[in-house]
Amino acid sequence: MPVPPPSVPARDRAIARRLATGLARRGIQFRAGEFALLEGASGSVAVLAMILWAQASHRPADIWGAYAAFWACLADNRLHAASRLRAMALFVIGGAVLATAMTAMVHPALPLTATLAAVAVAAITFVAGRSYGMATVGMLLGVVVVVAAEWPVDAAGPMAVGIAFLAGGGLALLLRIGSVYVLERPNRDRDATSPAPPELPSTRSARLHAASAGVAVFACFLAAHGLGLAYPQWATMTAVVVITVNIRTSSWRAVERIAGTLIGTAIVMVLIGHANGPVALEALVLPLAALTIALRAVNYTIFVGCVTPLFVVIAKIALPLQSAGAPQARAVDTIVGTSIALVICTLIAGLVRWIDTRRSPAPSACG
């Protein structure tokens, strides 16, 4: 008896699975089932609340509360409930310490600040890379370091930055506790079926990752200032997030980062063209932040396409007089940061291969 052909929906699902598997092998993920509306809603409330607080206080340092609230939501490692909240709490505490320390150490001598940032990012990347479920937390702490390194020397004191960071990150954490433990009602079965953390890279791979990240931050920091980029921190943070343990994954991540940024730039230029005044811009924060956080585990290109307009809008709210060309600057800074990151990755990987070749014993003449 002949076997009936698969139904159209079954065939479509099989094709989708094969496509997703092929993309995943190249470092590209697309997981529609990971759309997290509840997480996006709770996180967006925290981000908007901190922006409104910064607007009401008229203290520039308070905008760090909005940054911390958003980044804290991304620090959620999406494992079991305890691990998720632990990762967020570690990020909030560690981020507040790093933001305070780095803003206190910012120096007018650019090479000195670049060196401090590079060493900090390299150390954080290595330690986080060798800790289960902490890779994303380490990457985000690296972002905190490079953004803090651009804090003006004559701006508000480091303690004000740290307090704002704790407030914003703490608010996001409290709201996430509600969504994880109350609204989602996790149980033992849910925790038992949570995905396992990815395997840790070898110590050698972690060291290479840390070295690449540190050198890229140093080079990107100096290049961004040398080129006179409007938002040098956007270029340097791009270098931090693009570099991964694997050079192939880094290459695809770079392509996705540029593509998503260009898409997001086009979107935000349309949005701000119809947003007249600060209230209209603030009204954009809630949906943009909710969508960005909800999509973070679905696909990286789509995520970047949402995060770009979000941070351009925040820049226009925080610095309305200095942000006229923010959308175009975001695109340019991202391309610069991505290019430098890929060059550094390629050079270091090539150097390591050359060293390995030199160290390997020559083949025996009798062999």
mmCIF file of C-alpha atoms in Angstrom:
data_model
loop_
_atom_site.group_PDB
_atom_site.id
_atom_site.type_symbol
_atom_site.label_atom_id
_atom_site.label_comp_id
_atom_site.label_asym_id
_atom_site.label_seq_id
_atom_site.Cartn_x
_atom_site.Cartn_y
_atom_site.Cartn_z
ATOM 1 C CA MET A 1 0.000 0.000 0.000
ATOM 2 C CA PRO A 2 1.581 3.347 -1.027
ATOM 3 C CA VAL A 3 2.495 5.774 1.729
ATOM 4 C CA PRO A 4 0.442 8.990 1.415
ATOM 5 C CA PRO A 5 2.477 12.159 0.881
ATOM 6 C CA PRO A 6 2.857 14.431 3.887
ATOM 7 C CA SER A 7 0.240 17.117 4.350
ATOM 8 C CA VAL A 8 1.093 20.655 3.296
ATOM 9 C CA PRO A 9 1.355 21.978 6.898
ATOM 10 C CA ALA A 10 3.608 19.069 7.891
ATOM 11 C CA ARG A 11 5.807 19.614 4.848
ATOM 12 C CA ASP A 12 5.997 23.339 5.547
ATOM 13 C CA ARG A 13 7.012 22.670 9.145
ATOM 14 C CA ALA A 14 9.701 20.250 8.018
ATOM 15 C CA ILE A 15 11.065 22.814 5.554
ATOM 16 C CA ALA A 16 11.027 25.484 8.255
ATOM 17 C CA ARG A 17 12.915 23.186 10.643
ATOM 18 C CA ARG A 18 15.562 22.388 8.017
ATOM 19 C CA LEU A 19 15.931 26.077 7.217
ATOM 20 C CA ALA A 20 16.252 27.006 10.898
ATOM 21 C CA THR A 21 18.833 24.238 11.417
ATOM 22 C CA GLY A 22 20.880 25.421 8.442
ATOM 23 C CA LEU A 23 20.811 29.010 9.657
ATOM 24 C CA ALA A 24 21.733 27.973 13.193
ATOM 25 C CA ARG A 25 24.853 26.223 11.890
ATOM 26 C CA ARG A 26 25.944 29.586 10.529
ATOM 27 C CA GLY A 27 25.224 31.381 13.779
ATOM 28 C CA ILE A 28 21.820 32.736 12.677
ATOM 29 C CA GLN A 29 18.847 31.914 14.890
ATOM 30 C CA PHE A 30 15.164 32.293 14.077
ATOM 31 C CA ARG A 31 12.868 31.016 16.807
ATOM 32 C CA ALA A 32 9.365 32.389 16.467
ATOM 33 C CA GLY A 33 8.281 30.488 19.583
ATOM 34 C CA GLU A 34 10.642 32.586 21.717
ATOM 35 C CA PHE A 35 8.598 35.775 21.314
ATOM 36 C CA ALA A 36 8.147 36.966 24.925
ATOM 37 C CA LEU A 37 5.387 39.559 25.087
ATOM 38 C CA LEU A 38 5.100 39.481 28.885
ATOM 39 C CA GLU A 39 8.828 40.120 29.340
ATOM 40 C CA GLY A 40 8.691 42.929 26.806
ATOM 41 C CA ALA A 41 5.752 44.583 28.542
ATOM 42 C CA SER A 42 7.325 44.500 32.012
ATOM 43 C CA GLY A 43 10.700 45.673 30.738
ATOM 44 C CA SER A 44 9.256 48.538 28.719
ATOM 45 C CA VAL A 45 7.460 49.867 31.786
ATOM 46 C CA ALA A 46 10.779 50.007 33.652
ATOM 47 C CA VAL A 47 12.554 51.742 30.757
ATOM 48 C CA LEU A 48 9.845 54.376 30.329
ATOM 49 C CA ALA A 49 9.599 54.977 34.086
ATOM 50 C CA MET A 50 13.322 55.713 34.285
ATOM 51 C CA ILE A 51 13.191 58.034 31.269
ATOM 52 C CA LEU A 52 10.359 59.988 32.861
ATOM 53 C CA TRP A 53 12.324 60.136 36.106
ATOM 54 C CA ALA A 54 15.368 61.508 34.257
ATOM 55 C CA GLN A 55 13.202 64.094 32.509
ATOM 56 C CA ALA A 56 11.640 65.203 35.790
ATOM 57 C CA SER A 57 14.922 65.383 37.711
ATOM 58 C CA HIS A 58 16.842 67.234 34.953
ATOM 59 C CA ARG A 59 19.957 65.301 36.017
ATOM 60 C CA PRO A 60 21.873 63.883 33.027
ATOM 61 C CA ALA A 61 23.175 60.952 35.077
ATOM 62 C CA ASP A 62 19.639 59.667 35.667
ATOM 63 C CA ILE A 63 19.359 58.515 32.043
ATOM 64 C CA TRP A 64 21.570 55.631 33.185
ATOM 65 C CA GLY A 65 18.487 54.266 34.897
ATOM 66 C CA ALA A 66 16.835 53.716 31.503
ATOM 67 C CA TYR A 67 19.978 52.050 30.133
ATOM 68 C CA ALA A 68 20.193 49.757 33.158
ATOM 69 C CA ALA A 69 16.511 48.801 32.991
ATOM 70 C CA PHE A 70 16.826 47.781 29.343
ATOM 71 C CA TRP A 71 20.129 45.934 29.695
ATOM 72 C CA ALA A 72 18.907 44.120 32.826
ATOM 73 C CA CYS A 73 16.057 42.637 30.796
ATOM 74 C CA LEU A 74 18.576 41.367 28.234
ATOM 75 C CA ALA A 75 20.658 39.799 31.028
ATOM 76 C CA ASP A 76 17.853 37.277 31.645
ATOM 77 C CA ASN A 77 19.480 34.016 30.450
ATOM 78 C CA ARG A 78 16.084 32.307 29.872
ATOM 79 C CA LEU A 79 17.073 29.175 31.791
ATOM 80 C CA HIS A 80 15.176 28.079 34.916
ATOM 81 C CA ALA A 81 13.610 30.761 37.117
ATOM 82 C CA ALA A 82 16.342 30.937 39.763
ATOM 83 C CA SER A 83 19.111 31.177 37.148
ATOM 84 C CA ARG A 84 17.259 33.912 35.253
ATOM 85 C CA LEU A 85 16.862 36.131 38.277
ATOM 86 C CA ARG A 86 20.383 35.390 39.508
ATOM 87 C CA ALA A 87 21.829 36.490 36.172
ATOM 88 C CA MET A 88 19.792 39.699 36.229
ATOM 89 C CA ALA A 89 20.757 40.449 39.839
ATOM 90 C CA LEU A 90 24.453 39.888 39.118
ATOM 91 C CA PHE A 91 24.227 42.212 36.139
ATOM 92 C CA VAL A 92 22.484 44.956 38.123
ATOM 93 C CA ILE A 93 24.987 44.840 40.978
ATOM 94 C CA GLY A 94 28.036 44.355 38.774
ATOM 95 C CA GLY A 95 26.871 46.973 36.302
ATOM 96 C CA ALA A 96 26.362 49.564 39.034
ATOM 97 C CA VAL A 97 29.865 48.922 40.390
ATOM 98 C CA LEU A 98 31.451 49.048 36.932
ATOM 99 C CA ALA A 99 29.541 52.153 35.844
ATOM 100 C CA THR A 100 30.549 53.949 39.026
ATOM 101 C CA ALA A 101 34.187 52.863 38.824
ATOM 102 C CA MET A 102 34.602 53.523 35.106
ATOM 103 C CA THR A 103 33.035 56.982 35.171
ATOM 104 C CA ALA A 104 35.331 57.802 38.107
ATOM 105 C CA MET A 105 38.398 56.721 36.109
ATOM 106 C CA VAL A 106 37.595 58.476 32.819
ATOM 107 C CA HIS A 107 40.649 60.552 31.920
ATOM 108 C CA PRO A 108 41.161 63.266 29.287
ATOM 109 C CA ALA A 109 44.075 61.209 27.943
ATOM 110 C CA LEU A 110 42.257 58.934 25.491
ATOM 111 C CA PRO A 111 44.885 56.128 25.379
ATOM 112 C CA LEU A 112 44.667 55.768 29.164
ATOM 113 C CA THR A 113 40.870 55.488 29.159
ATOM 114 C CA ALA A 114 41.020 53.118 26.180
ATOM 115 C CA THR A 115 43.476 50.887 28.034
ATOM 116 C CA LEU A 116 41.338 50.788 31.182
ATOM 117 C CA ALA A 117 38.233 49.911 29.167
ATOM 118 C CA ALA A 118 40.048 47.260 27.143
ATOM 119 C CA VAL A 119 41.502 45.533 30.204
ATOM 120 C CA ALA A 120 38.137 45.583 31.992
ATOM 121 C CA VAL A 121 36.266 44.168 28.976
ATOM 122 C CA ALA A 122 38.870 41.436 28.436
ATOM 123 C CA ALA A 123 38.743 40.356 32.091
ATOM 124 C CA ILE A 124 34.936 40.374 32.219
ATOM 125 C CA THR A 125 34.663 38.465 28.948
ATOM 126 C CA PHE A 126 36.989 35.707 30.152
ATOM 127 C CA VAL A 127 35.390 35.251 33.573
ATOM 128 C CA ALA A 128 31.825 35.309 32.205
ATOM 129 C CA GLY A 129 32.734 33.004 29.342
ATOM 130 C CA ARG A 130 33.914 30.367 31.809
ATOM 131 C CA SER A 131 30.764 30.643 33.981
ATOM 132 C CA TYR A 132 27.583 28.731 33.197
ATOM 133 C CA GLY A 133 24.763 30.898 31.871
ATOM 134 C CA MET A 134 26.784 34.117 32.205
ATOM 135 C CA ALA A 135 28.050 34.774 28.669
ATOM 136 C CA THR A 136 25.351 37.344 27.907
ATOM 137 C CA VAL A 137 25.805 38.973 31.306
ATOM 138 C CA GLY A 138 29.516 39.343 30.554
ATOM 139 C CA MET A 139 28.830 40.882 27.159
ATOM 140 C CA LEU A 140 26.386 43.373 28.680
ATOM 141 C CA LEU A 141 28.831 44.292 31.445
ATOM 142 C CA GLY A 142 31.351 44.980 28.694
ATOM 143 C CA VAL A 143 28.811 47.311 27.105
ATOM 144 C CA VAL A 144 28.422 49.097 30.450
ATOM 145 C CA VAL A 145 32.193 49.620 30.607
ATOM 146 C CA VAL A 146 32.524 51.146 27.136
ATOM 147 C CA VAL A 147 29.490 53.406 27.557
ATOM 148 C CA ALA A 148 30.788 54.581 30.944
ATOM 149 C CA ALA A 149 34.176 55.260 29.367
ATOM 150 C CA GLU A 150 32.516 57.930 27.222
ATOM 151 C CA TRP A 151 30.910 59.708 30.162
ATOM 152 C CA PRO A 152 32.041 63.370 30.125
ATOM 153 C CA VAL A 153 34.818 64.126 32.606
ATOM 154 C CA ASP A 154 33.041 67.247 33.850
ATOM 155 C CA ALA A 155 29.595 65.622 34.167
ATOM 156 C CA ALA A 156 27.794 64.554 37.323
ATOM 157 C CA GLY A 157 29.706 62.436 39.827
ATOM 158 C CA PRO A 158 30.138 58.686 39.494
ATOM 159 C CA MET A 159 27.910 58.003 42.495
ATOM 160 C CA ALA A 160 24.967 59.606 40.689
ATOM 161 C CA VAL A 161 25.542 57.225 37.765
ATOM 162 C CA GLY A 162 25.723 54.219 40.081
ATOM 163 C CA ILE A 163 22.564 55.154 41.971
ATOM 164 C CA ALA A 164 20.621 55.653 38.735
ATOM 165 C CA PHE A 165 21.906 52.304 37.464
ATOM 166 C CA LEU A 166 20.793 50.499 40.625
ATOM 167 C CA ALA A 167 17.387 52.175 40.487
ATOM 168 C CA GLY A 168 16.708 51.286 36.866
ATOM 169 C CA GLY A 169 18.147 47.788 37.019
ATOM 170 C CA GLY A 170 16.429 47.113 40.331
ATOM 171 C CA LEU A 171 13.055 48.199 38.968
ATOM 172 C CA ALA A 172 13.439 45.936 35.940
ATOM 173 C CA LEU A 173 14.410 43.049 38.225
ATOM 174 C CA LEU A 174 11.396 43.550 40.480
ATOM 175 C CA LEU A 175 9.043 43.602 37.523
ATOM 176 C CA ARG A 176 10.700 40.487 36.104
ATOM 177 C CA ILE A 177 10.251 38.691 39.432
ATOM 178 C CA GLY A 178 6.545 39.364 39.079
ATOM 179 C CA SER A 179 6.407 38.043 35.532
ATOM 180 C CA VAL A 180 8.500 34.955 36.284
ATOM 181 C CA TYR A 181 7.019 33.876 39.613
ATOM 182 C CA VAL A 182 3.508 35.285 39.607
ATOM 183 C CA LEU A 183 2.160 35.667 36.085
ATOM 184 C CA GLU A 184 4.035 32.742 34.518
ATOM 185 C CA ARG A 185 3.476 30.518 37.597
ATOM 186 C CA PRO A 186 6.536 28.357 37.038
ATOM 187 C CA ASN A 187 6.446 24.871 38.500
ATOM 188 C CA ARG A 188 8.827 21.974 38.832
ATOM 189 C CA ASP A 189 7.909 20.593 35.435
ATOM 190 C CA ARG A 190 8.570 23.941 33.782
ATOM 191 C CA ASP A 191 11.953 24.267 35.449
ATOM 192 C CA ALA A 192 12.807 20.674 34.637
ATOM 193 C CA THR A 193 12.200 21.276 30.944
ATOM 194 C CA SER A 194 14.102 24.569 30.806
ATOM 195 C CA PRO A 195 16.932 24.544 28.278
ATOM 196 C CA ALA A 196 20.345 23.586 29.584
ATOM 197 C CA PRO A 197 23.070 26.238 29.407
ATOM 198 C CA PRO A 198 25.384 25.896 26.419
ATOM 199 C CA GLU A 199 28.654 24.076 26.895
ATOM 200 C CA LEU A 200 31.458 26.222 28.215
ATOM 201 C CA PRO A 201 34.209 27.057 25.730
ATOM 202 C CA SER A 202 37.663 25.729 26.431
ATOM 203 C CA THR A 203 40.022 27.894 28.461
ATOM 204 C CA ARG A 204 42.029 28.549 25.307
ATOM 205 C CA SER A 205 38.938 29.687 23.372
ATOM 206 C CA ALA A 206 37.844 31.877 26.278
ATOM 207 C CA ARG A 207 41.268 33.524 26.374
ATOM 208 C CA LEU A 208 41.196 34.208 22.636
ATOM 209 C CA HIS A 209 37.694 35.642 22.938
ATOM 210 C CA ALA A 210 38.784 37.892 25.795
ATOM 211 C CA ALA A 211 41.905 39.016 23.943
ATOM 212 C CA SER A 212 39.935 39.791 20.776
ATOM 213 C CA ALA A 213 37.344 41.765 22.738
ATOM 214 C CA GLY A 214 39.964 43.755 24.640
ATOM 215 C CA VAL A 215 42.059 44.632 21.589
ATOM 216 C CA ALA A 216 38.928 45.526 19.591
ATOM 217 C CA VAL A 217 37.700 47.858 22.352
ATOM 218 C CA PHE A 218 41.085 49.601 22.512
ATOM 219 C CA ALA A 219 41.301 50.025 18.713
ATOM 220 C CA CYS A 220 37.665 51.020 18.343
ATOM 221 C CA PHE A 221 37.812 53.583 21.148
ATOM 222 C CA LEU A 222 40.780 55.379 19.608
ATOM 223 C CA ALA A 223 39.453 55.081 16.050
ATOM 224 C CA ALA A 224 36.018 56.427 16.991
ATOM 225 C CA HIS A 225 37.558 59.498 18.587
ATOM 226 C CA GLY A 226 40.097 59.896 15.811
ATOM 227 C CA LEU A 227 37.302 59.874 13.231
ATOM 228 C CA GLY A 228 35.249 62.306 15.307
ATOM 229 C CA LEU A 229 32.191 60.047 15.491
ATOM 230 C CA ALA A 230 29.182 61.722 17.079
ATOM 231 C CA TYR A 231 28.455 58.763 19.388
ATOM 232 C CA PRO A 232 31.742 56.863 19.796
ATOM 233 C CA GLN A 233 30.200 54.555 22.398
ATOM 234 C CA TRP A 234 27.911 53.107 19.711
ATOM 235 C CA ALA A 235 30.932 52.012 17.687
ATOM 236 C CA THR A 236 32.751 50.540 20.679
ATOM 237 C CA MET A 237 29.727 48.687 22.052
ATOM 238 C CA THR A 238 29.206 47.203 18.582
ATOM 239 C CA ALA A 239 32.701 45.729 18.776
ATOM 240 C CA VAL A 240 31.843 44.199 22.168
ATOM 241 C CA VAL A 241 28.616 42.527 21.027
ATOM 242 C CA VAL A 242 29.831 41.368 17.614
ATOM 243 C CA ILE A 243 32.879 39.438 18.829
ATOM 244 C CA THR A 244 32.083 35.897 19.964
ATOM 245 C CA VAL A 245 34.096 32.784 20.732
ATOM 246 C CA ASN A 246 33.826 31.578 17.132
ATOM 247 C CA ILE A 247 35.063 33.696 14.206
ATOM 248 C CA ARG A 248 32.392 32.326 11.854
ATOM 249 C CA THR A 249 29.669 33.241 14.327
ATOM 250 C CA SER A 250 31.254 36.678 14.726
ATOM 251 C CA SER A 251 31.169 37.189 10.954
ATOM 252 C CA TRP A 252 27.484 36.342 10.700
ATOM 253 C CA ARG A 253 26.745 38.400 13.796
ATOM 254 C CA ALA A 254 28.457 41.354 12.099
ATOM 255 C CA VAL A 255 26.304 40.946 8.977
ATOM 256 C CA GLU A 256 23.158 40.761 11.089
ATOM 257 C CA ARG A 257 24.220 43.770 13.153
ATOM 258 C CA ILE A 258 24.750 45.959 10.092
ATOM 259 C CA ALA A 259 21.582 44.755 8.356
ATOM 260 C CA GLY A 260 19.469 45.272 11.462
ATOM 261 C CA THR A 261 20.962 48.711 12.081
ATOM 262 C CA LEU A 262 20.238 49.865 8.541
ATOM 263 C CA ILE A 263 16.666 48.597 8.819
ATOM 264 C CA GLY A 264 16.264 50.259 12.208
ATOM 265 C CA THR A 265 17.735 53.519 10.905
ATOM 266 C CA ALA A 266 15.153 53.639 8.131
ATOM 267 C CA ILE A 267 12.374 52.909 10.634
ATOM 268 C CA VAL A 268 13.428 55.546 13.145
ATOM 269 C CA MET A 269 13.778 58.243 10.490
ATOM 270 C CA VAL A 270 10.134 57.674 9.613
ATOM 271 C CA LEU A 271 9.073 57.602 13.270
ATOM 272 C CA ILE A 272 10.846 60.766 14.390
ATOM 273 C CA GLY A 273 9.657 62.532 11.260
ATOM 274 C CA HIS A 274 6.133 62.243 12.680
ATOM 275 C CA ALA A 275 7.045 62.769 16.353
ATOM 276 C CA ASN A 276 6.756 66.423 17.288
ATOM 277 C CA GLY A 277 8.066 67.242 20.746
ATOM 278 C CA PRO A 278 9.319 65.288 23.754
ATOM 279 C CA VAL A 279 5.909 63.823 24.655
ATOM 280 C CA ALA A 280 5.580 62.214 21.235
ATOM 281 C CA LEU A 281 9.087 60.778 21.545
ATOM 282 C CA GLU A 282 8.358 59.420 25.029
ATOM 283 C CA ALA A 283 5.207 57.790 23.645
ATOM 284 C CA LEU A 284 7.417 55.819 21.251
ATOM 285 C CA VAL A 285 9.553 54.358 24.049
ATOM 286 C CA LEU A 286 6.935 51.971 25.463
ATOM 287 C CA PRO A 287 6.109 50.081 22.237
ATOM 288 C CA LEU A 288 9.700 50.140 20.979
ATOM 289 C CA ALA A 289 11.143 48.820 24.254
ATOM 290 C CA ALA A 290 8.411 46.180 24.583
ATOM 291 C CA LEU A 291 8.935 44.916 21.039
ATOM 292 C CA THR A 292 12.722 44.934 21.340
ATOM 293 C CA ILE A 293 12.803 42.936 24.569
ATOM 294 C CA ALA A 294 10.109 40.543 23.354
ATOM 295 C CA LEU A 295 12.043 39.793 20.145
ATOM 296 C CA ARG A 296 15.523 39.454 21.641
ATOM 297 C CA ALA A 297 15.567 35.635 21.474
ATOM 298 C CA VAL A 298 13.700 35.319 18.162
ATOM 299 C CA ASN A 299 16.259 36.658 15.684
ATOM 300 C CA TYR A 300 19.252 38.952 16.080
ATOM 301 C CA THR A 301 18.663 40.998 12.912
ATOM 302 C CA ILE A 302 15.073 41.717 13.903
ATOM 303 C CA PHE A 303 16.183 42.535 17.446
ATOM 304 C CA VAL A 304 18.787 45.050 16.216
ATOM 305 C CA GLY A 305 16.203 46.496 13.830
ATOM 306 C CA CYS A 306 14.138 47.349 16.915
ATOM 307 C CA VAL A 307 16.903 48.345 19.324
ATOM 308 C CA THR A 308 18.272 50.913 16.858
ATOM 309 C CA PRO A 309 15.164 53.145 16.837
ATOM 310 C CA LEU A 310 14.784 52.683 20.592
ATOM 311 C CA PHE A 311 18.240 54.068 21.410
ATOM 312 C CA VAL A 312 18.017 56.808 18.799
ATOM 313 C CA VAL A 313 14.748 57.939 20.397
ATOM 314 C CA ILE A 314 16.341 57.811 23.869
ATOM 315 C CA ALA A 315 19.258 59.886 22.570
ATOM 316 C CA LYS A 316 16.869 62.490 21.181
ATOM 317 C CA ILE A 317 15.016 62.628 24.503
ATOM 318 C CA ALA A 318 18.186 62.889 26.597
ATOM 319 C CA LEU A 319 20.092 65.271 24.281
ATOM 320 C CA PRO A 320 17.512 67.042 22.108
ATOM 321 C CA LEU A 321 19.902 69.741 20.906
ATOM 322 C CA GLN A 322 22.827 67.449 20.035
ATOM 323 C CA SER A 323 20.972 64.557 18.379
ATOM 324 C CA ALA A 324 19.868 65.980 15.025
ATOM 325 C CA GLY A 325 21.859 63.382 13.059
ATOM 326 C CA ALA A 326 21.487 60.494 15.514
ATOM 327 C CA PRO A 327 19.921 57.988 13.041
ATOM 328 C CA GLN A 328 22.678 58.430 10.476
ATOM 329 C CA ALA A 329 25.316 58.414 13.233
ATOM 330 C CA ARG A 330 23.992 55.092 14.530
ATOM 331 C CA ALA A 331 24.461 53.507 11.102
ATOM 332 C CA VAL A 332 27.945 54.949 10.574
ATOM 333 C CA ASP A 333 29.136 54.091 14.091
ATOM 334 C CA THR A 334 27.857 50.527 13.766
ATOM 335 C CA ILE A 335 29.660 49.986 10.470
ATOM 336 C CA VAL A 336 32.893 51.376 11.927
ATOM 337 C CA GLY A 337 32.674 49.244 15.069
ATOM 338 C CA THR A 338 31.765 46.104 13.133
ATOM 339 C CA SER A 339 34.593 46.558 10.655
ATOM 340 C CA ILE A 340 37.203 47.025 13.375
ATOM 341 C CA ALA A 341 35.875 44.026 15.321
ATOM 342 C CA LEU A 342 36.096 41.745 12.283
ATOM 343 C CA VAL A 343 39.611 42.932 11.413
ATOM 344 C CA ILE A 344 40.795 42.285 14.978
ATOM 345 C CA CYS A 345 39.133 38.839 15.079
ATOM 346 C CA THR A 346 40.700 37.861 11.767
ATOM 347 C CA LEU A 347 44.164 39.098 12.725
ATOM 348 C CA ILE A 348 44.191 37.382 16.107
ATOM 349 C CA ALA A 349 42.814 34.134 14.686
ATOM 350 C CA GLY A 350 45.457 34.219 11.944
ATOM 351 C CA LEU A 351 48.210 34.946 14.463
ATOM 352 C CA VAL A 352 47.120 32.016 16.641
ATOM 353 C CA ARG A 353 47.067 29.667 13.652
ATOM 354 C CA TRP A 354 50.559 30.825 12.659
ATOM 355 C CA ILE A 355 51.877 30.253 16.185
ATOM 356 C CA ASP A 356 50.296 26.795 16.293
ATOM 357 C CA THR A 357 51.892 25.939 12.968
ATOM 358 C CA ARG A 358 55.308 27.068 14.174
ATOM 359 C CA ARG A 359 54.973 25.071 17.378
ATOM 360 C CA SER A 360 53.801 21.855 15.719
ATOM 361 C CA PRO A 361 56.640 19.357 15.144
ATOM 362 C CA ALA A 362 57.926 18.980 11.616
ATOM 363 C CA PRO A 363 57.028 15.675 9.915
ATOM 364 C CA SER A 364 59.685 13.005 10.179
ATOM 365 C CA ALA A 365 61.749 12.279 7.073
ATOM 366 C CA CYS A 366 61.224 8.578 7.681
ATOM 367 C CA GLY A 367 57.523 8.897 8.273
#
